[in-house]
CSV table of C-alpha atoms in Angstrom, one decimal:
chain,number,residue,atom,x,y,z
B,232,MET,CA,296.7,-65.2,111.2
B,233,ALA,CA,295.6,-63.1,114.1
B,234,ALA,CA,296.1,-64.4,117.6
B,235,SER,CA,294.9,-63.1,121.0
B,236,THR,CA,296.2,-63.6,124.5
B,237,CYS,CA,293.8,-63.3,127.4
B,238,PHE,CA,294.4,-63.2,131.2
B,239,PHE,CA,292.5,-62.2,134.3
B,240,GLN,CA,293.1,-58.5,135.1
B,241,SER,CA,292.3,-59.2,138.8
B,242,SER,CA,292.7,-62.4,140.7
B,243,SER,CA,289.9,-61.5,143.1
B,244,PRO,CA,286.2,-60.8,142.5
B,245,LEU,CA,285.4,-57.1,142.1
B,246,PRO,CA,282.2,-55.6,143.6
B,247,PHE,CA,279.4,-54.8,141.2
B,248,ASN,CA,275.8,-53.6,142.0
B,249,PHE,CA,273.0,-55.2,140.1
B,250,LYS,CA,269.6,-53.6,140.6
B,251,GLN,CA,266.7,-55.9,141.5
B,252,ARG,CA,263.3,-54.3,142.1
B,253,ASN,CA,264.7,-51.0,143.5
B,254,ASN,CA,267.0,-52.9,145.9
B,255,GLN,CA,270.6,-53.9,145.3
B,256,ILE,CA,272.2,-57.3,145.5
B,257,HIS,CA,275.9,-57.9,145.0
B,258,ILE,CA,277.2,-60.4,142.5
B,259,SER,CA,280.8,-61.0,141.5
B,260,ILE,CA,282.5,-59.9,138.2
B,261,PHE,CA,285.8,-60.8,136.7
B,262,ARG,CA,287.6,-58.7,134.1
B,263,ILE,CA,289.5,-60.4,131.4
B,264,ARG,CA,291.9,-58.4,129.3
B,265,CYS,CA,292.6,-59.7,125.8
B,266,TYR,CA,295.6,-58.6,123.5
B,267,ASN,CA,295.3,-58.9,119.8
B,268,THR,CA,298.9,-59.7,118.7
B,269,SER,CA,298.5,-58.5,115.1
B,270,GLN,CA,296.6,-55.3,115.7
B,271,LYS,CA,298.5,-54.5,119.0
B,272,HIS,CA,295.5,-53.4,121.0
B,273,SER,CA,293.6,-54.8,123.9
B,274,SER,CA,290.0,-55.1,125.0
B,275,VAL,CA,288.3,-55.8,128.3
B,276,VAL,CA,285.5,-58.4,128.6
B,277,THR,CA,283.4,-58.5,131.8
B,278,LEU,CA,282.0,-61.9,132.9
B,279,THR,CA,279.4,-62.2,135.6
B,280,THR,CA,279.3,-65.1,138.1
B,281,ASP,CA,276.6,-66.2,140.5
B,282,PRO,CA,277.5,-66.1,144.2
B,283,PRO,CA,279.0,-69.4,145.5
B,284,PRO,CA,277.4,-71.1,148.4
B,285,VAL,CA,279.0,-70.5,151.8
B,286,TYR,CA,277.4,-73.5,153.4
B,287,SER,CA,276.9,-77.0,152.2
B,288,SER,CA,273.5,-77.2,154.1
B,289,VAL,CA,271.3,-75.0,156.2
B,290,LYS,CA,268.1,-75.2,158.2
B,291,ALA,CA,265.7,-72.3,158.5
B,292,PHE,CA,262.6,-71.8,160.6
B,293,ALA,CA,259.7,-69.4,159.9
B,294,PRO,CA,256.9,-68.6,162.4
B,295,ALA,CA,253.1,-68.8,162.1
B,296,THR,CA,251.3,-65.5,161.6
B,297,VAL,CA,248.0,-63.8,162.4
B,298,ALA,CA,246.9,-61.8,159.4
B,299,ASN,CA,244.3,-59.0,159.2
B,300,LEU,CA,244.0,-58.6,163.0
B,301,GLY,CA,240.3,-57.7,162.5
B,302,PRO,CA,240.1,-54.4,160.6
B,303,GLY,CA,243.5,-54.7,159.0
B,304,PHE,CA,242.5,-56.8,156.0
B,305,ASP,CA,245.5,-57.5,153.7
B,306,PHE,CA,247.7,-54.8,155.3
B,307,LEU,CA,248.3,-55.8,158.9
B,308,GLY,CA,249.7,-59.0,160.5
B,309,CYS,CA,252.0,-60.3,163.2
B,310,ALA,CA,254.2,-63.3,163.9
B,311,VAL,CA,253.5,-65.9,166.6
B,312,ASP,CA,256.3,-67.5,168.6
B,313,GLY,CA,256.9,-71.2,168.9
B,314,ILE,CA,255.0,-72.7,166.0
B,315,GLY,CA,255.9,-72.7,162.3
B,316,ASP,CA,257.5,-74.5,159.4
B,317,THR,CA,261.2,-75.6,158.9
B,318,VAL,CA,263.1,-76.0,155.7
B,319,SER,CA,266.4,-77.9,155.3
B,320,LEU,CA,268.4,-77.0,152.2
B,321,LYS,CA,271.6,-78.5,150.8
B,322,VAL,CA,273.8,-78.2,147.8
B,323,ASP,CA,273.1,-81.4,145.8
B,324,PRO,CA,275.3,-82.5,142.9
B,325,ASP,CA,272.5,-84.7,141.7
B,326,VAL,CA,270.3,-81.7,141.0
B,327,HIS,CA,270.8,-79.8,137.7
B,328,PRO,CA,272.7,-76.6,138.3
B,329,GLY,CA,270.4,-73.6,138.8
B,330,GLU,CA,267.5,-75.8,139.8
B,331,ILE,CA,265.9,-77.1,143.0
B,332,SER,CA,264.2,-80.3,143.9
B,333,ILE,CA,262.0,-81.2,146.9
B,334,SER,CA,263.2,-84.4,148.4
B,335,HIS,CA,261.0,-84.8,151.4
B,336,ILE,CA,257.9,-83.4,153.1
B,337,SER,CA,257.1,-84.4,156.7
B,338,GLY,CA,255.0,-83.4,159.7
B,339,GLN,CA,252.0,-84.4,161.7
B,340,THR,CA,249.7,-82.0,159.6
B,341,PRO,CA,246.5,-83.6,158.4
B,342,ASN,CA,246.2,-83.9,154.6
B,343,ILE,CA,250.0,-83.4,154.2
B,344,HIS,CA,249.7,-85.8,151.3
B,345,LYS,CA,248.1,-82.9,149.4
B,346,LEU,CA,251.4,-81.1,149.2
B,347,SER,CA,253.2,-81.5,145.9
B,348,LYS,CA,256.9,-82.3,145.7
B,349,ASN,CA,257.0,-80.4,142.4
B,350,PRO,CA,258.7,-77.2,143.3
B,351,LEU,CA,256.6,-75.3,140.8
B,352,TRP,CA,253.4,-76.2,142.8
B,353,ASN,CA,254.8,-76.1,146.3
B,354,CYS,CA,254.9,-72.9,148.4
B,355,ALA,CA,258.4,-73.5,149.6
B,356,GLY,CA,259.5,-74.5,146.1
B,357,ILE,CA,258.1,-71.4,144.4
B,358,ALA,CA,259.7,-69.0,146.9
B,359,ALA,CA,263.0,-70.8,146.7
B,360,ILE,CA,263.0,-70.6,142.9
B,361,GLU,CA,262.3,-66.9,143.1
B,362,ALA,CA,265.1,-66.3,145.6
B,363,MET,CA,267.5,-68.3,143.3
B,364,LYS,CA,266.4,-66.1,140.3
B,365,MET,CA,267.1,-62.9,142.3
B,366,LEU,CA,270.6,-64.3,143.1
B,367,ARG,CA,271.1,-65.5,139.5
B,368,ILE,CA,272.1,-69.0,140.7
B,369,ARG,CA,273.3,-71.1,137.8
B,370,SER,CA,276.3,-73.1,139.0
B,371,VAL,CA,274.8,-75.4,141.7
B,372,GLY,CA,271.6,-77.3,142.3
B,373,LEU,CA,269.8,-77.5,145.6
B,374,SER,CA,267.7,-80.1,147.4
B,375,LEU,CA,265.0,-79.0,149.8
B,376,SER,CA,263.2,-80.8,152.7
B,377,LEU,CA,260.1,-79.3,154.2
B,378,GLU,CA,258.9,-80.0,157.8
B,379,LYS,CA,255.3,-78.8,158.3
B,380,GLY,CA,254.6,-77.6,161.8
B,381,LEU,CA,251.4,-75.8,160.8
B,382,PRO,CA,248.1,-77.3,159.6
B,383,LEU,CA,247.0,-76.6,156.1
B,384,GLY,CA,244.2,-74.0,155.6
B,385,SER,CA,244.3,-73.1,159.3
B,386,GLY,CA,244.4,-69.3,159.1
B,387,LEU,CA,247.9,-69.3,160.7
B,388,GLY,CA,249.9,-68.5,157.6
B,389,SER,CA,250.8,-72.1,156.8
B,390,SER,CA,251.7,-71.4,153.1
B,391,ALA,CA,253.6,-68.2,154.1
B,392,ALA,CA,255.7,-70.0,156.7
B,393,SER,CA,256.8,-72.6,154.2
B,394,ALA,CA,257.7,-69.9,151.7
B,395,ALA,CA,259.5,-67.7,154.2
B,396,ALA,CA,261.6,-70.6,155.6
B,397,ALA,CA,262.5,-71.6,152.0
B,398,ALA,CA,263.5,-68.0,150.9
B,399,VAL,CA,265.5,-67.4,154.0
B,400,ALA,CA,267.3,-70.8,153.6
B,401,VAL,CA,268.3,-70.0,150.0
B,402,ASN,CA,269.5,-66.5,151.1
B,403,GLU,CA,271.5,-68.0,153.9
B,404,ILE,CA,273.2,-70.7,151.9
B,405,PHE,CA,274.5,-68.1,149.5
B,406,GLY,CA,275.7,-65.6,152.1
B,407,LYS,CA,272.7,-63.4,153.0
B,408,ARG,CA,272.8,-61.2,149.8
B,409,LEU,CA,269.1,-60.4,149.6
B,410,SER,CA,267.3,-57.7,151.5
B,411,VAL,CA,264.2,-58.1,153.6
B,412,ASP,CA,262.1,-56.6,150.7
B,413,ASP,CA,263.6,-59.1,148.3
B,414,LEU,CA,262.7,-62.0,150.6
B,415,VAL,CA,259.1,-60.8,151.0
B,416,LEU,CA,258.8,-60.3,147.2
B,417,ALA,CA,260.1,-63.9,146.7
B,418,CYS,CA,257.4,-65.2,149.1
B,419,LEU,CA,254.7,-63.1,147.4
B,420,LYS,CA,255.3,-65.0,144.2
B,421,SER,CA,254.3,-68.1,146.2
B,422,GLU,CA,251.3,-66.5,147.9
B,423,GLU,CA,250.1,-65.1,144.6
B,424,LYS,CA,249.8,-68.7,143.1
B,425,VAL,CA,248.2,-70.1,146.3
B,426,SER,CA,245.9,-67.5,147.8
B,427,GLY,CA,246.4,-64.1,146.3
B,428,TYR,CA,249.0,-61.2,146.2
B,429,HIS,CA,248.9,-60.2,149.9
B,430,ALA,CA,251.8,-59.8,152.3
B,431,ASP,CA,250.1,-59.7,155.7
B,432,ASN,CA,251.3,-63.3,156.4
B,433,VAL,CA,254.7,-63.4,154.6
B,434,ALA,CA,255.9,-60.0,155.8
B,435,PRO,CA,255.6,-60.7,159.5
B,436,SER,CA,256.8,-64.3,159.0
B,437,ILE,CA,260.0,-62.9,157.5
B,438,MET,CA,260.4,-59.8,159.7
B,439,GLY,CA,258.8,-60.8,163.0
B,440,GLY,CA,256.6,-58.6,165.2
B,441,PHE,CA,253.8,-56.5,163.8
B,442,VAL,CA,254.0,-55.3,160.2
B,443,LEU,CA,251.9,-52.8,158.2
B,444,ILE,CA,252.0,-53.1,154.4
B,445,ARG,CA,251.7,-49.4,153.3
B,446,ASN,CA,251.9,-50.1,149.6
B,447,TYR,CA,252.3,-53.1,147.2
B,448,GLN,CA,253.5,-51.2,144.1
B,449,PRO,CA,256.2,-50.6,145.0
B,450,LEU,CA,256.3,-52.7,148.2
B,451,GLU,CA,256.6,-50.6,151.3
B,452,LEU,CA,256.7,-52.4,154.7
B,453,MET,CA,256.4,-50.7,158.1
B,454,PRO,CA,257.4,-52.7,161.2
B,455,LEU,CA,255.4,-51.7,164.3
B,456,LYS,CA,257.3,-52.1,167.5
B,457,PHE,CA,255.2,-53.5,170.3
B,458,PRO,CA,256.9,-52.4,173.7
B,459,SER,CA,259.3,-55.1,174.9
B,460,GLU,CA,258.3,-54.6,178.5
B,461,LYS,CA,254.6,-55.4,177.8
B,462,ASP,CA,253.2,-58.9,178.0
B,463,LEU,CA,251.1,-60.0,175.0
B,464,TYR,CA,249.7,-63.5,174.6
B,465,PHE,CA,247.7,-64.9,171.6
B,466,VAL,CA,245.1,-67.6,172.3
B,467,LEU,CA,244.9,-69.6,169.1
B,468,VAL,CA,242.1,-72.1,168.8
B,469,THR,CA,242.0,-74.2,165.7
B,470,PRO,CA,238.9,-76.3,164.9
B,471,GLU,CA,239.1,-79.5,162.8
B,472,PHE,CA,237.7,-77.7,159.9
B,473,GLU,CA,239.5,-76.5,156.7
B,474,ALA,CA,238.8,-73.0,155.4
B,475,PRO,CA,240.7,-72.6,152.1
B,476,THR,CA,241.8,-69.0,151.6
B,477,LYS,CA,240.5,-68.8,148.1
B,478,LYS,CA,237.0,-69.8,149.2
B,479,MET,CA,237.0,-67.4,152.2
B,480,ARG,CA,238.2,-64.5,149.9
B,481,ALA,CA,235.4,-65.3,147.5
B,482,ALA,CA,232.9,-64.6,150.2
B,483,LEU,CA,234.0,-61.0,150.6
B,484,PRO,CA,232.0,-58.0,149.2
B,485,LEU,CA,233.3,-56.4,146.1
B,486,GLU,CA,232.1,-53.0,147.3
B,487,ILE,CA,231.4,-51.4,150.7
B,488,GLY,CA,229.5,-48.4,151.9
B,489,MET,CA,231.2,-45.2,153.2
B,490,PRO,CA,230.0,-45.7,156.8
B,491,HIS,CA,231.7,-49.1,157.0
B,492,HIS,CA,234.8,-47.7,155.3
B,493,VAL,CA,235.1,-44.9,157.8
B,494,TRP,CA,234.4,-47.3,160.7
B,495,ASN,CA,237.0,-49.8,159.7
B,496,SER,CA,239.6,-47.1,158.9
B,497,SER,CA,239.2,-45.7,162.4
B,498,GLN,CA,239.5,-49.2,164.0
B,499,ALA,CA,242.6,-50.0,162.0
B,500,ALA,CA,244.2,-46.7,163.0
B,501,ALA,CA,243.3,-47.5,166.7
B,502,LEU,CA,244.8,-50.9,166.3
B,503,VAL,CA,248.2,-49.5,165.0
B,504,ALA,CA,248.2,-46.9,167.8
B,505,SER,CA,247.5,-49.5,170.5
B,506,VAL,CA,250.3,-51.7,169.2
B,507,LEU,CA,252.8,-48.9,169.3
B,508,GLN,CA,251.6,-47.9,172.8
B,509,GLY,CA,251.3,-51.4,174.1
B,510,ASP,CA,247.7,-50.7,175.0
B,511,LEU,CA,246.1,-54.2,175.1
B,512,PHE,CA,242.7,-53.0,176.2
B,513,MET,CA,242.4,-50.8,173.1
B,514,LEU,CA,244.1,-53.4,170.9
B,515,GLY,CA,241.5,-56.0,171.9
B,516,LYS,CA,238.6,-53.5,171.2
B,517,ALA,CA,239.9,-52.6,167.7
B,518,LEU,CA,240.7,-56.3,167.0
B,519,SER,CA,237.1,-57.2,167.6
B,520,SER,CA,235.5,-54.4,165.6
B,521,ASP,CA,235.7,-55.4,162.0
B,522,LYS,CA,232.4,-54.7,160.1
B,523,ILE,CA,233.5,-55.7,156.6
B,524,VAL,CA,235.4,-59.0,156.5
B,525,GLU,CA,234.6,-60.9,159.7
B,526,PRO,CA,230.8,-60.6,159.3
B,527,LYS,CA,231.0,-62.4,155.9
B,528,ARG,CA,233.5,-65.1,157.0
B,529,ALA,CA,232.2,-66.0,160.5
B,530,PRO,CA,229.0,-67.7,159.3
B,531,LEU,CA,231.2,-70.0,157.1
B,532,ILE,CA,233.0,-71.3,160.3
B,533,PRO,CA,230.6,-73.3,162.5
B,534,GLY,CA,230.4,-71.8,166.0
B,535,MET,CA,232.7,-68.8,165.4
B,536,ASP,CA,230.3,-66.2,166.7
B,537,ALA,CA,229.8,-68.2,169.9
B,538,VAL,CA,233.6,-68.7,170.2
B,539,LYS,CA,234.2,-65.0,170.1
B,540,LYS,CA,231.6,-64.3,172.7
B,541,ALA,CA,233.1,-67.1,174.9
B,542,ALA,CA,236.6,-65.6,174.7
B,543,ILE,CA,235.5,-62.1,175.7
B,544,GLN,CA,233.3,-63.4,178.5
B,545,ALA,CA,236.3,-65.4,179.8
B,546,GLY,CA,238.4,-62.3,180.0
B,547,ALA,CA,240.0,-61.8,176.6
B,548,PHE,CA,240.6,-58.2,175.6
B,549,GLY,CA,239.4,-59.1,172.1
B,550,CYS,CA,238.8,-61.9,169.6
B,551,THR,CA,238.6,-62.3,165.8
B,552,ILE,CA,239.3,-64.7,163.0
B,553,SER,CA,242.9,-65.3,162.3
B,554,GLY,CA,243.5,-64.7,158.6
B,555,ALA,CA,240.9,-66.4,156.5
B,556,GLY,CA,240.2,-68.8,159.4
B,557,PRO,CA,239.1,-71.2,160.8
B,558,THR,CA,241.5,-70.4,163.7
B,559,ALA,CA,240.0,-67.9,166.2
B,560,VAL,CA,242.5,-65.6,167.9
B,561,ALA,CA,242.1,-63.9,171.2
B,562,VAL,CA,244.5,-61.6,173.1
B,563,THR,CA,245.4,-61.3,176.7
B,564,ASP,CA,248.3,-60.2,179.0
B,565,ASN,CA,248.7,-63.4,181.0
B,566,GLU,CA,249.6,-67.0,180.0
B,567,GLU,CA,247.6,-68.6,182.7
B,568,LYS,CA,244.5,-66.5,181.9
B,569,GLY,CA,245.2,-67.4,178.2
B,570,HIS,CA,244.8,-71.1,179.0
B,571,ILE,CA,241.5,-70.5,180.8
B,572,ILE,CA,240.2,-68.4,177.8
B,573,ALA,CA,241.3,-71.3,175.4
B,574,GLN,CA,239.2,-73.8,177.4
B,575,HIS,CA,236.1,-71.7,177.0
B,576,MET,CA,236.8,-71.2,173.2
B,577,VAL,CA,237.3,-74.9,172.7
B,578,LEU,CA,234.1,-75.7,174.5
B,579,ALA,CA,232.2,-73.2,172.4
B,580,PHE,CA,233.5,-74.8,169.2
B,581,GLN,CA,232.3,-78.2,170.4
B,582,LYS,CA,228.9,-77.0,171.7
B,583,GLU,CA,227.9,-74.5,169.0
B,584,GLY,CA,229.9,-75.7,166.0
B,585,ASN,CA,230.1,-79.5,166.7
B,586,LEU,CA,233.8,-79.2,166.0
B,587,ASN,CA,236.8,-80.5,168.0
B,588,ALA,CA,239.5,-77.9,168.4
B,589,SER,CA,243.1,-77.6,169.6
B,590,ALA,CA,244.5,-74.6,171.4
B,591,ASN,CA,247.9,-72.8,171.7
B,592,VAL,CA,248.8,-69.9,173.9
B,593,LYS,CA,251.8,-68.1,172.4
B,594,GLN,CA,253.7,-64.9,172.6
B,595,LEU,CA,254.7,-62.5,169.9
B,596,ASP,CA,257.6,-63.6,167.7
B,597,ARG,CA,259.9,-60.7,167.5
B,598,LEU,CA,262.6,-62.3,165.3
B,599,GLY,CA,260.9,-63.6,162.2
B,600,ALA,CA,262.3,-66.3,159.9
B,601,ARG,CA,265.8,-67.3,160.8
B,602,LEU,CA,268.7,-69.7,160.4
B,603,ILE,CA,268.7,-72.4,163.0
B,604,SER,CA,271.7,-74.5,161.9
B,605,SER,CA,274.3,-74.7,159.1
B,606,VAL,CA,277.2,-76.8,157.9
B,607,HIS,CA,280.1,-75.0,156.3
B,608,LEU,CA,281.6,-76.2,153.0
B,609,ASN,CA,284.7,-78.4,153.4
């Protein structure tokens, strides 16, 4: 009767590259050499293992974002400092290995009860699952808690912030093995289910700063560096009015004429140039000059046209709809001036749109989604 003796050829994991969407992640392999005692020959069997967690728990934050920036529909966006969503993630022996559960959702956000705890129907859950698939996690289960700092359907990248925080949390707990592109692709799975396959929220939420999406197939992301010595403030005024992204996208034209195409292309180019040069005057002009998307969406947000006029009359360099709305975003170079502009915008929403509104004056977030705390494994 034939018998075999097997032993580990190496006592430590060996590096191996596994291709994942044109990027590489590292997983561990072990080689086992087996000797057949009757036939006197050996064979090598390679076994793959998923990466072990390096933390027992982590907490990650992802910032709010302003997508489109006027003429940059679906290909330009930026991150906003100080507001966003937070995800806490822990290794949980009560969760089936390779799976994730959502244990808690909290926050002062209106209609937070609408968010599902089923990870297959939650933005954070979908992105976390996708990140786990990329890492081939099979040996541990995870439990996720979501703290919403952004209102739903606000035009501030609420779904993207949840997805970004979750994807980064998964990546961090397993030792930061995924690339930036991987993280954005994981979040795009979430966005695709919620509002469409567009990265102008998730990319800046992951990367920080201004981001241009040059291509989707394959994904090509271009960070645009706004000069660090320049001051840039976003005046964000959010009315008590929900504008679901799917509804706002349905209002857009399926075709546009050549004159509008040429105009918007030139404004988008001017916007990119002004970001790189730190030219706020030109940035504001380009931001305010969309002739394709904003004219279709503004009538669906009560008082939006009056709010834009009020912002510019109060001294803003420019104003437009943030993402799909209903938040209006204006730009300025001074925080005190930003609060004055915000007051005029809030009053315009009240007077012309019969809507109460809240305001934030925030700077550019240059860091993107990040780890804010962690607990090492014992």
